[in-house]
Amino acid sequence: MAGHQPLAVVPGDGGGLRHARLPLHHRRLRRTRLQDAELQKIPNKTAATKKAAVRAIKLFILGVILQGGYIHGRHKLTYGVDLDQIRWLGVLQRIAIGYFLAAISEIWLINNNLVDSHISFVKKYFMEWIMAMLITVLYVALVFGLYVSNWEFKVKVNNSTLSSPSNLVKMKTIHCGVRGSLGPPCNAVGLVDRVLLGANHLYKNPVYKRTKECSINSPDYGPLPPNAPDWCLAPFDPEGLLSSLMAAVTCFVGLHFGHVLIHCKNHSQRMLFWLLASTVLTISAFLLQLLGMPFSKPLYTVSYMLLTAGVSGFLLLLLYYIVDVIHIKKPFILFQWMGMNALIVYVLAACELFPTLIQGFYWRSPENNLVDITESLLQAIFHSKRWGTLAFVLLEIVFWCLAAGFLHMKGVYLKL
């Protein structure tokens, strides 16, 4: 009935069952936990592993299709990719790797013991924490232990004339010969990707091309400044193998926060444990930075992982207090809609499928399309390219929240 929340059966304090009216936000969390618990309900762990692997493979393949270079984006209304140049890794592929490692740990590393105390909680999930620490140790050992020698890469040089246009390929050499470098040209993260994936299959427009050494428009992309180093032209994948391994540890942090949500039966307990975990993560991040490990998203350093996990924990704590404790829900309904259809929003928006389709219709010139005209109009209103672009991005977010709400009302969801 309208205005009434459906009844749900939840565990009672005395081990029995009681009825509770769950708010919509809580029902979503409960559905998520039930979906994740599907793996544990499968009696055969091998079958559960197979199910997790299939889901991860689907997500990985979707990422390759969307981010491998086949779709050229809203500023290049073309498609197609040379398989010799296809990019194998990306955001969805990183999520697939993190999901699979987290799923495997839930299937094989936790026991079925009842959690009735702090000690039993630690015993139940101790091996998962060990696995997360082992991944971290492996990352640190490789980043600081691998020797990065001099390496070469190919650069296309346009040597076009009216009589004989041609594209020449020139070899560039990066001089390294170091261990433990965290700079753009000589880090072990790039080394692992070049050896295992090949330089041709890495991202061609990495974020360090926006640095002062590589762009006269820094912190934006732009032409090379005079005497720019050769590594400004080198490929580098910000979602590479080694950095994705470290990023997967954030999934284990998320598991811990979810375990607290499941086993703690009142708001104060949950918020206390989340606060403690977030504080420890954030303080550890700044301590590592002081010891010489900078916050680096492209390398996904341990300090960056701890910082993002800690800040995300504080944000979860704040939202949980506002939505579930003091019950202020309406201002966050847009985020709820987007969260219920996050995958389809990512596919259409972040991978620029929808903007590309819109830009395919223009008046006389490709620049005269709805997307570019809206962005240019906002830049003119704010008298600033940066503030106008920010307003355009915020407008996009609101648009996709509303689109996700429309899909929710129609009962349309996309999941793998």
Coordinates of C-alpha atoms in Angstrom, one line a residue:
M1 CA 0.0 0.0 0.0
A2 CA 1.1 3.6 -0.7
G3 CA 2.9 5.2 2.2
H4 CA 3.7 1.9 4.0
Q5 CA 7.0 0.0 4.0
P6 CA 6.8 -3.7 3.4
L7 CA 7.5 -6.1 6.3
A8 CA 10.8 -7.9 6.3
V9 CA 11.9 -10.8 8.5
V10 CA 15.2 -10.1 10.3
P11 CA 17.1 -11.9 13.0
G12 CA 16.0 -11.0 16.5
D13 CA 18.2 -10.3 19.5
G14 CA 17.3 -13.6 21.2
G15 CA 18.1 -15.8 18.1
G16 CA 14.5 -15.9 17.0
L17 CA 12.7 -13.9 14.4
R18 CA 11.0 -10.5 14.5
H19 CA 9.3 -8.3 12.0
A20 CA 10.7 -4.9 11.2
R21 CA 9.7 -2.1 8.8
L22 CA 12.8 -1.5 6.7
P23 CA 13.3 1.9 5.0
L24 CA 13.9 1.8 1.2
H25 CA 17.7 2.6 1.7
H26 CA 17.9 -0.4 4.1
R27 CA 16.1 -2.7 1.7
R28 CA 18.6 -1.8 -1.0
L29 CA 21.5 -2.7 1.3
R30 CA 19.7 -5.9 2.3
R31 CA 19.2 -6.9 -1.4
T32 CA 22.9 -6.2 -2.0
R33 CA 23.9 -8.4 0.9
L34 CA 21.6 -11.1 -0.3
Q35 CA 23.1 -11.0 -3.8
D36 CA 26.6 -11.2 -2.4
A37 CA 25.5 -14.0 -0.1
E38 CA 24.5 -16.1 -3.1
L39 CA 28.0 -17.3 -3.4
Q40 CA 28.0 -18.5 0.2
K41 CA 24.6 -20.2 -0.2
I42 CA 26.0 -22.5 -3.0
P43 CA 26.9 -25.7 -1.2
N44 CA 29.7 -26.5 -3.6
K45 CA 32.5 -24.0 -3.3
T46 CA 33.8 -25.0 -6.8
A47 CA 30.4 -24.1 -8.3
A48 CA 30.5 -20.8 -6.4
T49 CA 34.0 -20.1 -7.7
K50 CA 32.8 -20.8 -11.2
K51 CA 29.9 -18.4 -10.8
A52 CA 32.2 -15.6 -9.6
A53 CA 34.7 -16.3 -12.4
V54 CA 31.9 -16.1 -15.1
R55 CA 30.7 -12.8 -13.7
A56 CA 34.2 -11.3 -13.6
I57 CA 34.9 -12.5 -17.1
K58 CA 31.7 -10.8 -18.4
L59 CA 32.6 -7.6 -16.7
F60 CA 36.2 -7.8 -18.1
I61 CA 35.0 -8.4 -21.7
L62 CA 32.5 -5.5 -21.4
G63 CA 35.4 -3.3 -20.3
V64 CA 37.5 -4.3 -23.3
I65 CA 34.7 -3.5 -25.7
L66 CA 33.9 -0.2 -24.2
Q67 CA 37.5 1.0 -23.2
G68 CA 39.7 -0.9 -25.6
G69 CA 39.6 1.8 -28.3
Y70 CA 36.8 0.4 -30.5
I71 CA 34.6 3.5 -29.7
H72 CA 36.6 6.6 -30.2
G73 CA 34.5 8.9 -28.0
R74 CA 32.3 12.0 -28.4
H75 CA 35.0 14.2 -30.1
K76 CA 35.8 11.5 -32.8
L77 CA 32.6 10.2 -34.3
T78 CA 34.3 7.1 -35.7
Y79 CA 34.7 3.5 -34.4
G80 CA 37.0 0.5 -34.9
V81 CA 40.3 -0.5 -33.4
D82 CA 43.5 -2.2 -34.7
L83 CA 43.8 -5.4 -32.6
D84 CA 47.6 -4.7 -32.5
Q85 CA 46.8 -1.5 -30.5
I86 CA 43.7 -2.5 -28.5
R87 CA 43.8 -1.6 -24.8
W88 CA 43.3 -4.6 -22.6
L89 CA 42.8 -2.9 -19.2
G90 CA 40.5 -0.2 -17.9
V91 CA 38.1 0.7 -15.1
L92 CA 35.6 -2.2 -15.6
Q93 CA 38.5 -4.6 -16.0
R94 CA 39.9 -3.3 -12.7
I95 CA 36.6 -3.8 -11.0
A96 CA 36.4 -7.3 -12.4
I97 CA 39.8 -8.2 -10.9
G98 CA 38.9 -6.7 -7.5
Y99 CA 35.5 -8.4 -7.5
F100 CA 37.0 -11.8 -8.3
L101 CA 39.7 -11.6 -5.6
A102 CA 37.1 -10.5 -3.0
A103 CA 34.6 -13.2 -4.1
I104 CA 37.3 -15.9 -3.9
S105 CA 38.2 -14.8 -0.4
E106 CA 34.5 -14.9 0.7
I107 CA 34.1 -18.4 -0.7
W108 CA 37.3 -20.1 0.5
L109 CA 38.7 -18.1 3.4
I110 CA 35.9 -17.6 5.9
N111 CA 34.3 -20.2 8.1
N112 CA 30.7 -20.7 9.1
N113 CA 31.3 -20.0 12.8
L114 CA 28.7 -17.9 14.6
V115 CA 29.8 -14.4 15.4
D116 CA 28.8 -13.6 19.0
S117 CA 31.8 -11.6 20.2
H118 CA 34.7 -9.4 18.9
I119 CA 37.0 -12.4 19.1
S120 CA 34.7 -14.6 17.0
F121 CA 34.4 -11.8 14.5
V122 CA 38.2 -11.6 14.1
K123 CA 38.5 -15.4 13.8
K124 CA 35.8 -15.6 11.1
Y125 CA 37.4 -13.0 8.8
F126 CA 41.1 -13.3 9.9
M127 CA 42.2 -15.1 6.7
E128 CA 40.6 -12.4 4.5
W129 CA 42.7 -9.8 6.2
I130 CA 45.8 -11.9 5.8
M131 CA 45.1 -12.2 2.1
A132 CA 44.7 -8.4 1.8
M133 CA 48.0 -7.9 3.6
L134 CA 49.8 -10.4 1.4
I135 CA 48.6 -8.6 -1.7
T136 CA 49.9 -5.3 -0.2
V137 CA 53.3 -6.9 0.6
L138 CA 53.5 -8.3 -3.0
Y139 CA 52.8 -4.9 -4.4
V140 CA 55.4 -3.1 -2.2
A141 CA 58.0 -5.8 -3.0
L142 CA 57.5 -5.5 -6.7
V143 CA 57.3 -1.7 -6.8
F144 CA 60.5 -1.2 -4.8
G145 CA 62.3 -4.4 -5.7
L146 CA 62.1 -4.7 -9.5
Y147 CA 64.9 -3.2 -11.5
V148 CA 63.7 -1.0 -14.3
S149 CA 66.2 -0.9 -17.1
N150 CA 66.3 1.5 -20.1
W151 CA 63.4 0.9 -22.4
E152 CA 62.1 1.9 -25.8
F153 CA 58.7 2.8 -27.4
K154 CA 57.5 3.8 -30.8
V155 CA 56.2 7.3 -31.7
K156 CA 54.3 8.2 -34.9
V157 CA 55.8 11.3 -36.5
N158 CA 53.7 13.2 -39.0
N159 CA 55.9 14.1 -42.0
S160 CA 53.3 15.2 -44.4
T161 CA 53.8 17.3 -47.5
L162 CA 51.4 18.1 -50.3
S163 CA 53.3 15.7 -52.6
S164 CA 54.0 12.8 -50.3
P165 CA 52.1 12.5 -47.0
S166 CA 53.5 9.8 -44.7
N167 CA 53.5 8.6 -41.1
L168 CA 56.9 7.7 -39.9
V169 CA 57.6 5.7 -36.8
K170 CA 60.5 6.8 -34.5
M171 CA 62.0 5.0 -31.6
K172 CA 62.4 6.8 -28.3
T173 CA 64.6 5.6 -25.5
I174 CA 63.8 6.2 -21.8
H175 CA 66.9 6.0 -19.6
C176 CA 66.2 4.4 -16.2
G177 CA 68.5 1.8 -14.6
V178 CA 66.9 2.3 -11.1
R179 CA 64.8 0.5 -8.4
G180 CA 62.0 1.9 -6.4
S181 CA 61.3 5.0 -8.6
L182 CA 57.7 6.3 -8.3
G183 CA 58.1 8.9 -11.1
P184 CA 56.3 8.6 -14.5
P185 CA 59.1 7.2 -16.6
C186 CA 60.8 4.5 -14.5
N187 CA 58.3 2.9 -12.1
A188 CA 57.8 -0.8 -11.8
V189 CA 54.0 -0.5 -12.4
G190 CA 54.7 0.5 -16.0
L191 CA 57.4 -2.1 -16.3
V192 CA 55.1 -5.0 -15.4
D193 CA 52.5 -3.8 -18.0
R194 CA 55.1 -3.4 -20.7
V195 CA 56.5 -6.9 -20.2
L196 CA 53.2 -8.7 -19.7
L197 CA 50.8 -6.7 -22.0
G198 CA 53.1 -4.9 -24.4
A199 CA 53.5 -1.2 -24.8
N200 CA 51.1 -1.2 -27.8
H201 CA 48.2 -2.2 -25.6
L202 CA 48.6 0.5 -22.9
Y203 CA 46.7 3.7 -22.6
K204 CA 48.1 6.3 -25.0
N205 CA 46.9 9.5 -23.2
P206 CA 47.9 9.1 -19.5
V207 CA 47.3 11.7 -16.9
Y208 CA 51.0 12.6 -16.5
K209 CA 50.7 14.2 -20.0
R210 CA 49.0 17.0 -18.1
T211 CA 52.0 17.8 -15.9
K212 CA 54.1 21.0 -16.4
E213 CA 56.9 18.9 -18.0
C214 CA 54.5 17.7 -20.7
S215 CA 51.9 20.4 -21.3
I216 CA 51.9 24.1 -21.8
N217 CA 48.3 24.1 -20.7
S218 CA 49.0 22.2 -17.4
P219 CA 47.0 21.0 -15.5
D220 CA 45.1 20.3 -18.7
Y221 CA 46.3 18.5 -21.8
G222 CA 48.1 20.6 -24.4
P223 CA 51.0 20.9 -26.7
L224 CA 54.4 19.9 -25.5
P225 CA 56.6 22.6 -24.0
P226 CA 60.1 23.2 -25.4
N227 CA 62.6 20.6 -24.3
A228 CA 59.9 18.3 -23.0
P229 CA 61.3 14.9 -21.9
D230 CA 60.7 11.9 -24.1
W231 CA 58.6 10.1 -21.5
C232 CA 55.8 12.6 -22.2
L233 CA 55.0 10.7 -25.3
A234 CA 55.2 7.2 -23.7
P235 CA 52.2 5.0 -23.1
F236 CA 51.2 4.2 -19.6
D237 CA 48.1 2.4 -18.2
P238 CA 46.6 4.0 -15.1
E239 CA 44.5 0.8 -14.7
G240 CA 47.4 -1.6 -15.2
L241 CA 48.0 -5.0 -13.7
L242 CA 50.1 -4.1 -10.6
S243 CA 48.0 -1.0 -9.7
S244 CA 44.8 -3.0 -10.1
L245 CA 46.2 -5.6 -7.7
M246 CA 46.6 -2.9 -5.2
A247 CA 43.2 -1.4 -6.0
A248 CA 41.7 -4.8 -5.2
V249 CA 42.6 -4.3 -1.6
T250 CA 40.0 -1.6 -1.4
C251 CA 37.4 -4.3 -2.1
F252 CA 38.6 -6.1 1.1
V253 CA 38.2 -2.9 3.0
G254 CA 34.6 -2.8 1.6
L255 CA 34.1 -6.4 2.7
H256 CA 35.1 -5.4 6.3
F257 CA 32.6 -2.5 6.3
G258 CA 29.9 -4.8 5.0
H259 CA 30.7 -7.5 7.7
V260 CA 30.3 -4.8 10.3
L261 CA 26.9 -3.9 8.8
I262 CA 25.8 -7.5 9.0
H263 CA 26.9 -8.5 12.5
C264 CA 26.3 -5.3 14.4
K265 CA 22.6 -4.9 15.2
N266 CA 22.4 -1.3 16.2
H267 CA 23.4 2.1 14.8
S268 CA 25.9 3.1 17.5
Q269 CA 28.0 -0.1 17.1
R270 CA 28.1 0.1 13.4
M271 CA 29.1 3.8 13.4
L272 CA 31.7 3.2 16.1
F273 CA 33.5 0.4 14.2
W274 CA 33.3 2.3 10.9
L275 CA 34.7 5.4 12.6
L276 CA 37.6 3.4 14.1
A277 CA 38.4 1.7 10.8
S278 CA 38.3 4.9 8.8
T279 CA 40.5 6.8 11.3
V280 CA 43.1 4.0 11.3
L281 CA 43.1 3.9 7.5
T282 CA 43.4 7.7 7.1
I283 CA 46.2 8.1 9.7
S284 CA 48.1 5.2 8.2
A285 CA 47.9 6.9 4.7
F286 CA 49.5 10.1 6.0
L287 CA 52.1 8.2 7.9
L288 CA 53.2 6.4 4.7
Q289 CA 53.3 9.7 2.9
L290 CA 55.6 11.1 5.5
L291 CA 57.8 8.0 5.1
G292 CA 58.2 8.6 1.3
M293 CA 55.2 6.9 -0.4
P294 CA 53.2 9.7 -2.1
F295 CA 49.5 9.7 -2.9
S296 CA 49.5 8.5 -6.5
K297 CA 46.4 7.3 -8.3
P298 CA 48.1 6.2 -11.5
L299 CA 50.4 3.9 -9.5
Y300 CA 47.7 3.2 -6.9
T301 CA 50.2 3.4 -4.1
V302 CA 49.5 1.9 -0.7
S303 CA 49.1 5.4 0.8
Y304 CA 46.6 6.4 -1.9
M305 CA 44.6 3.1 -1.3
L306 CA 44.5 3.8 2.5
L307 CA 43.5 7.4 2.0
T308 CA 40.7 6.7 -0.4
A309 CA 39.4 3.8 1.7
G310 CA 39.5 5.9 4.9
V311 CA 37.8 8.9 3.3
S312 CA 35.2 6.7 1.8
G313 CA 34.6 5.2 5.2
F314 CA 34.0 8.6 6.7
L315 CA 31.6 9.4 3.8
L316 CA 29.7 6.2 4.4
L317 CA 29.5 7.0 8.1
L318 CA 28.1 10.5 7.3
L319 CA 25.5 9.2 4.8
Y320 CA 24.5 6.4 7.1
Y321 CA 23.9 8.8 9.9
I322 CA 21.8 11.2 7.7
V323 CA 19.8 8.6 5.9
D324 CA 19.4 5.7 8.4
V325 CA 19.7 7.3 11.8
I326 CA 18.0 10.7 11.5
H327 CA 16.0 9.6 8.4
I328 CA 16.7 12.5 6.0
K329 CA 16.2 10.6 2.7
K330 CA 14.6 12.8 0.1
P331 CA 17.7 14.9 -0.8
F332 CA 19.6 11.6 -1.6
I333 CA 17.0 9.9 -3.8
L334 CA 18.9 10.9 -6.9
F335 CA 22.0 9.0 -5.7
Q336 CA 19.8 6.0 -4.8
W337 CA 18.4 5.8 -8.3
M338 CA 21.9 6.0 -9.8
G339 CA 23.1 3.3 -7.4
M340 CA 20.3 1.0 -8.5
N341 CA 21.4 1.2 -12.1
A342 CA 25.1 2.1 -11.8
L343 CA 26.3 -0.2 -14.6
I344 CA 24.0 1.1 -17.3
V345 CA 24.8 4.7 -16.3
Y346 CA 28.5 4.0 -16.5
V347 CA 28.1 2.3 -19.9
L348 CA 26.1 5.2 -21.4
A349 CA 27.7 8.2 -19.6
A350 CA 31.3 7.4 -18.5
C351 CA 32.1 5.5 -21.7
E352 CA 30.4 8.3 -23.7
L353 CA 28.0 6.1 -25.7
F354 CA 25.0 8.4 -25.2
P355 CA 26.9 11.7 -25.8
T356 CA 28.5 10.2 -28.9
L357 CA 25.1 9.2 -30.2
I358 CA 23.7 12.7 -29.6
Q359 CA 26.7 14.3 -31.3
G360 CA 26.1 12.2 -34.3
F361 CA 23.3 14.6 -35.1
Y362 CA 24.4 18.1 -35.8
W363 CA 23.6 21.2 -37.9
R364 CA 25.9 21.7 -40.9
S365 CA 29.0 21.3 -38.7
P366 CA 29.9 18.6 -36.2
E367 CA 30.6 21.3 -33.6
N368 CA 26.9 22.4 -33.8
N369 CA 25.5 19.6 -31.7
L370 CA 23.5 19.6 -28.5
V371 CA 26.3 18.4 -26.3
D372 CA 29.0 20.8 -27.4
I373 CA 26.6 23.8 -27.6
T374 CA 25.4 23.2 -24.0
E375 CA 29.0 23.0 -22.8
S376 CA 30.0 26.2 -24.7
L377 CA 26.9 28.0 -23.4
L378 CA 27.8 27.2 -19.8
Q379 CA 31.4 28.3 -20.3
A380 CA 30.1 31.6 -21.6
I381 CA 27.7 32.1 -18.7
F382 CA 30.4 31.5 -16.1
H383 CA 33.0 33.4 -18.2
S384 CA 35.4 30.5 -17.5
K385 CA 36.2 27.3 -19.3
R386 CA 36.9 25.4 -16.1
W387 CA 33.9 26.6 -14.2
G388 CA 31.7 26.1 -17.3
T389 CA 33.0 22.6 -17.7
L390 CA 32.4 21.8 -14.1
A391 CA 28.8 23.0 -14.4
F392 CA 28.4 20.9 -17.5
V393 CA 29.6 17.8 -15.6
L394 CA 27.3 18.5 -12.7
L395 CA 24.4 18.9 -15.2
E396 CA 25.4 15.5 -16.7
I397 CA 25.3 13.9 -13.3
V398 CA 21.8 15.3 -12.6
F399 CA 20.6 14.1 -16.0
W400 CA 21.9 10.6 -15.4
C401 CA 20.4 10.5 -11.9
L402 CA 17.0 11.4 -13.5
A403 CA 17.5 8.9 -16.3
A404 CA 18.3 6.1 -13.7
G405 CA 15.2 7.1 -11.8
F406 CA 13.1 6.8 -14.9
L407 CA 14.6 3.3 -15.5
H408 CA 13.8 2.4 -11.9
M409 CA 10.2 3.4 -12.3
K410 CA 10.0 1.3 -15.4
G411 CA 11.6 -1.7 -13.7
V412 CA 14.6 -1.7 -16.1
Y413 CA 17.9 -2.8 -14.6
L414 CA 21.2 -3.9 -16.1
K415 CA 23.4 -6.3 -14.2
L416 CA 25.9 -9.0 -14.9

